[in-house]
């Protein structure tokens, strides 16, 4: 069986565990969701160029990317129900 790296499927932050007013970390991208009181006031997205380059040369890039995107799309769909 192919052993996966610990970062497999984690290019993007896990939005199921979002934390406000602190960096939500993924391997290649992170996001700060700023909130004071009710709702989100702003957000900041950062890419991590060195980590992204590491992802691009990884043998599991394609399936890792697919899994990361599937998790993001699923999270968006779940949010649309609430």
Backbone as a printed PyTorch tensor [residue, N CA C, xyz], in Angstrom:
tensor([[[  0.8500,  -1.1990,   0.0000],
         [  0.0000,   0.0000,   0.0000],
         [  0.8810,   1.2430,   0.0000]],

        [[  0.4730,   2.2520,  -0.7480],
         [  1.2200,   3.4990,  -0.8490],
         [  1.0680,   4.3090,   0.4400]],

        [[  2.1760,   4.5870,   1.0950],
         [  2.1500,   5.4200,   2.3020],
         [  2.0510,   6.8860,   1.8840]],

        [[  1.1280,   7.5860,   2.4670],
         [  0.9210,   8.9980,   2.1530],
         [  1.6380,   9.8680,   3.1740]],

        [[  2.0240,  11.0520,   2.7370],
         [  2.6030,  12.0340,   3.6500],
         [  1.5200,  12.5380,   4.6000]],

        [[  1.9220,  13.0570,   5.7440],
         [  0.9520,  13.5920,   6.7160],
         [  0.1500,  14.7500,   6.1390]],

        [[  0.6980,  15.4430,   5.1720],
         [  0.0230,  16.6010,   4.5850],
         [ -0.9710,  16.2130,   3.4940]],

        [[ -1.1100,  14.9380,   3.1930],
         [ -1.9680,  14.4880,   2.0910],
         [ -3.4120,  14.9770,   2.2830]],

        [[ -3.9350,  15.6630,   1.2780],
         [ -5.3020,  16.1750,   1.3200],
         [ -5.4600,  17.4330,   2.1660]],

        [[ -4.3370,  18.0540,   2.5150],
         [ -4.3890,  19.2170,   3.4060],
         [ -3.7370,  20.4560,   2.8000]],

        [[ -3.8350,  20.6020,   1.4860],
         [ -3.2920,  21.8010,   0.8460],
         [ -3.9850,  23.0550,   1.3620]],

        [[ -5.2920,  22.9390,   1.5800],
         [ -6.1180,  24.0610,   2.0340],
         [ -6.4200,  23.9120,   3.5160]],

        [[ -6.7450,  24.9970,   4.1860],
         [ -7.1580,  24.8780,   5.5860],
         [ -8.4030,  24.0030,   5.7130]],

        [[ -8.5710,  23.3820,   6.8470],
         [ -9.7590,  22.5760,   7.1280],
         [-10.8510,  23.5240,   7.6060]],

        [[-11.7700,  23.8620,   6.7170],
         [-12.8000,  24.8290,   7.0630],
         [-13.8600,  24.2620,   7.9970]],

        [[-13.8210,  22.9770,   8.2430],
         [-14.6960,  22.3780,   9.2430],
         [-14.2410,  22.7040,  10.6590]],

        [[-13.0210,  23.2060,  10.7650],
         [-12.4510,  23.5620,  12.0690],
         [-11.9840,  25.0130,  12.0570]],

        [[-12.7350,  25.8550,  11.3800],
         [-12.2990,  27.2440,  11.2440],
         [-12.2530,  27.9420,  12.5920]],

        [[-11.2400,  28.7430,  12.7300],
         [-11.0590,  29.5470,  13.9350],
         [-11.0130,  30.9980,  13.4910]],

        [[-11.7380,  31.8160,  14.1780],
         [-11.7630,  33.2260,  13.8350],
         [-10.5960,  33.9540,  14.4870]],

        [[-10.1150,  34.9760,  13.8030],
         [ -9.0710,  35.8690,  14.2880],
         [ -7.7480,  35.1660,  14.5610]],

        [[ -7.5000,  34.1000,  13.8490],
         [ -6.1940,  33.4390,  13.8590],
         [ -6.0310,  32.7420,  12.5180]],

        [[ -4.8010,  32.4430,  12.1750],
         [ -4.5480,  31.8210,  10.8840],
         [ -5.0220,  30.3810,  10.8830]],

        [[ -5.8390,  30.0420,   9.9020],
         [ -6.2660,  28.6730,   9.6400],
         [ -5.2820,  28.1400,   8.6040]],

        [[ -4.4980,  27.1440,   8.9970],
         [ -3.3790,  26.6920,   8.1900],
         [ -3.6970,  25.4720,   7.3420]],

        [[ -3.3040,  25.5370,   6.0940],
         [ -3.2110,  24.3880,   5.2160],
         [ -1.7540,  24.2830,   4.8120]],

        [[ -1.3790,  23.2390,   4.1160],
         [  0.0220,  23.1140,   3.7260],
         [  0.4360,  24.2490,   2.7920]],

        [[ -0.3570,  24.5470,   1.7800],
         [  0.0430,  25.5130,   0.7600],
         [ -0.6850,  26.8510,   0.8500]],

        [[ -1.7630,  26.9030,   1.6080],
         [ -2.5440,  28.1290,   1.7400],
         [ -3.0220,  28.2800,   3.1820]],

        [[ -3.1820,  29.5170,   3.5950],
         [ -3.7630,  29.7830,   4.9120],
         [ -4.7130,  30.9700,   4.7780]],

        [[ -5.6380,  31.0460,   5.7160],
         [ -6.6210,  32.1230,   5.6710],
         [ -6.8860,  32.6310,   7.0910]],

        [[ -6.9980,  33.9450,   7.1940],
         [ -7.3830,  34.6100,   8.4440],
         [ -8.8070,  35.0980,   8.2460]],

        [[ -9.7220,  34.6210,   9.0900],
         [-11.1150,  35.0580,   9.0380],
         [-11.3310,  35.9650,  10.2360]],

        [[-11.5090,  37.2480,   9.9570],
         [-11.6320,  38.2230,  11.0340],
         [-13.0870,  38.4580,  11.3800]],

        [[-13.3620,  38.3520,  12.6710],
         [-14.7200,  38.5220,  13.1610],
         [-14.6800,  39.1850,  14.5240]],

        [[-15.5430,  40.1700,  14.6930],
         [-15.7440,  40.7610,  16.0190],
         [-17.2460,  40.9810,  16.1440]],

        [[-17.8350,  40.2400,  17.0330],
         [-19.2840,  40.3010,  17.1440],
         [-19.9260,  39.3090,  16.1960]],

        [[-20.9850,  39.7330,  15.5540],
         [-21.7420,  38.8520,  14.6720],
         [-21.2030,  38.9490,  13.2470]],

        [[-20.9390,  37.8200,  12.6510],
         [-20.5320,  37.7730,  11.2460],
         [-19.0500,  37.9530,  11.0270]],

        [[-18.6780,  37.8160,   9.7850],
         [-17.2900,  37.9510,   9.3520],
         [-17.0920,  39.3500,   8.7900]],

        [[-16.0840,  40.0510,   9.2730],
         [-15.8000,  41.3960,   8.7930],
         [-14.8680,  41.3720,   7.5820]],

        [[-13.8860,  40.4810,   7.6070],
         [-12.9590,  40.3950,   6.4800],
         [-12.2050,  39.0790,   6.5460]],

        [[-11.4770,  38.8130,   5.4860],
         [-10.6250,  37.6400,   5.4680],
         [ -9.3710,  37.9700,   4.6630]],

        [[ -8.3120,  37.2630,   4.9560],
         [ -7.0530,  37.4070,   4.2450],
         [ -6.5800,  36.0230,   3.8550]],

        [[ -6.2450,  35.8580,   2.5990],
         [ -5.7530,  34.5930,   2.0770],
         [ -4.2670,  34.7460,   1.7630]],

        [[ -3.4840,  33.7600,   2.1760],
         [ -2.0580,  33.7660,   1.8610],
         [ -1.6770,  32.4360,   1.2410]],

        [[ -0.8630,  32.5250,   0.2210],
         [ -0.2740,  31.3100,  -0.3260],
         [  1.1160,  31.1650,   0.2900]],

        [[  1.5960,  29.9500,   0.2850],
         [  2.9260,  29.6490,   0.8010],
         [  3.7390,  29.1120,  -0.3730]],

        [[  4.4390,  29.9940,  -1.0870],
         [  5.1020,  29.5970,  -2.3290],
         [  6.0390,  28.3930,  -2.1890]],

        [[  6.8170,  28.3370,  -1.1430],
         [  7.7380,  27.2060,  -0.9740],
         [  6.9760,  25.9000,  -0.7700]],

        [[  5.9120,  25.9570,   0.0060],
         [  5.1050,  24.7590,   0.2450],
         [  4.3690,  24.3450,  -1.0270]],

        [[  3.8790,  25.3340,  -1.7770],
         [  3.1970,  25.0290,  -3.0330],
         [  4.1590,  24.3360,  -3.9960]],

        [[  5.3710,  24.8300,  -4.0930],
         [  6.3760,  24.1860,  -4.9530],
         [  6.6280,  22.7550,  -4.4960]],

        [[  6.6560,  22.5490,  -3.1870],
         [  6.8160,  21.2050,  -2.6320],
         [  5.6450,  20.3110,  -3.0690]],

        [[  4.4430,  20.8630,  -3.0580],
         [  3.2660,  20.1160,  -3.5110],
         [  3.3830,  19.7470,  -4.9890]],

        [[  3.8150,  20.6900,  -5.7990],
         [  3.8660,  20.4730,  -7.2420],
         [  4.8010,  19.3330,  -7.6420]],

        [[  5.8610,  19.1100,  -6.8940],
         [  6.8140,  18.0470,  -7.2310],
         [  6.5040,  16.7320,  -6.5270]],

        [[  5.4830,  16.7220,  -5.6890],
         [  5.1110,  15.5140,  -4.9570],
         [  4.4640,  14.4980,  -5.9020]],

        [[  4.8060,  13.2360,  -5.7260],
         [  4.2290,  12.1730,  -6.5620],
         [  2.7120,  12.0670,  -6.3850]],

        [[  2.1880,  12.4870,  -5.2470],
         [  0.7550,  12.4000,  -4.9630],
         [  0.0100,  13.7010,  -5.2450]],

        [[  0.6510,  14.6280,  -5.9570],
         [  0.0430,  15.9480,  -6.1550],
         [ -1.4040,  15.8660,  -6.6690]],

        [[ -1.6200,  15.1450,  -7.7460],
         [ -2.9440,  15.1590,  -8.3820],
         [ -4.0360,  14.6400,  -7.4530]],

        [[ -3.8120,  13.5030,  -6.8230],
         [ -4.8520,  12.9640,  -5.9450],
         [ -4.9850,  13.7850,  -4.6660]],

        [[ -3.8940,  14.3460,  -4.1990],
         [ -3.9420,  15.2180,  -3.0170],
         [ -4.7410,  16.4760,  -3.3310]],

        [[ -4.4820,  17.0590,  -4.4980],
         [ -5.2260,  18.2380,  -4.9330],
         [ -6.7100,  17.9100,  -5.0630]],

        [[ -7.0040,  16.7830,  -5.6940],
         [ -8.4040,  16.3770,  -5.8640],
         [ -9.0970,  16.2110,  -4.5130]],

        [[ -8.4360,  15.5750,  -3.5650],
         [ -9.0180,  15.3880,  -2.2360],
         [ -9.2000,  16.7290,  -1.5340]],

        [[ -8.2110,  17.5960,  -1.6110],
         [ -8.3110,  18.9230,  -0.9850],
         [ -9.4910,  19.7050,  -1.5470]],

        [[ -9.6630,  19.6650,  -2.8670],
         [-10.7690,  20.3850,  -3.5020],
         [-12.1160,  19.7400,  -3.1780]],

        [[-12.1620,  18.4210,  -3.1280],
         [-13.4150,  17.7390,  -2.7800],
         [-13.8500,  18.1170,  -1.3750]],

        [[-12.9170,  18.1790,  -0.4350],
         [-13.2410,  18.5730,   0.9390],
         [-13.7620,  20.0010,   0.9820]],

        [[-13.1420,  20.8910,   0.2010],
         [-13.5960,  22.2780,   0.1430],
         [-15.0110,  22.3610,  -0.4190]],

        [[-15.2830,  21.6830,  -1.5030],
         [-16.6190,  21.7210,  -2.1120],
         [-17.6690,  21.1160,  -1.1800]],

        [[-17.3250,  20.0370,  -0.5310],
         [-18.2550,  19.4210,   0.4200],
         [-18.5490,  20.3790,   1.5690]],

        [[-17.5370,  21.0290,   2.0790],
         [-17.7410,  21.9900,   3.1720],
         [-18.6490,  23.1320,   2.7190]],

        [[-18.4730,  23.6160,   1.4990],
         [-19.3300,  24.6890,   0.9790],
         [-20.7730,  24.2280,   0.8780]],

        [[-20.9760,  23.0140,   0.4450],
         [-22.3420,  22.4720,   0.3400],
         [-22.9750,  22.3410,   1.7130]],

        [[-22.2450,  21.8700,   2.6800],
         [-22.7640,  21.7370,   4.0330],
         [-23.1590,  23.1020,   4.5770]],

        [[-22.3380,  24.1120,   4.3090],
         [-22.6240,  25.4690,   4.7810],
         [-23.9000,  26.0320,   4.1560]],

        [[-24.2260,  25.5980,   2.9520],
         [-25.4130,  26.1320,   2.2870],
         [-26.6990,  25.6400,   2.9560]],

        [[-26.6120,  24.5690,   3.7450],
         [-27.7870,  24.0400,   4.4470],
         [-28.0310,  24.7210,   5.7840]],

        [[-27.0340,  25.4310,   6.2820],
         [-27.1730,  26.0310,   7.6160],
         [-27.4670,  27.5030,   7.5330]]])
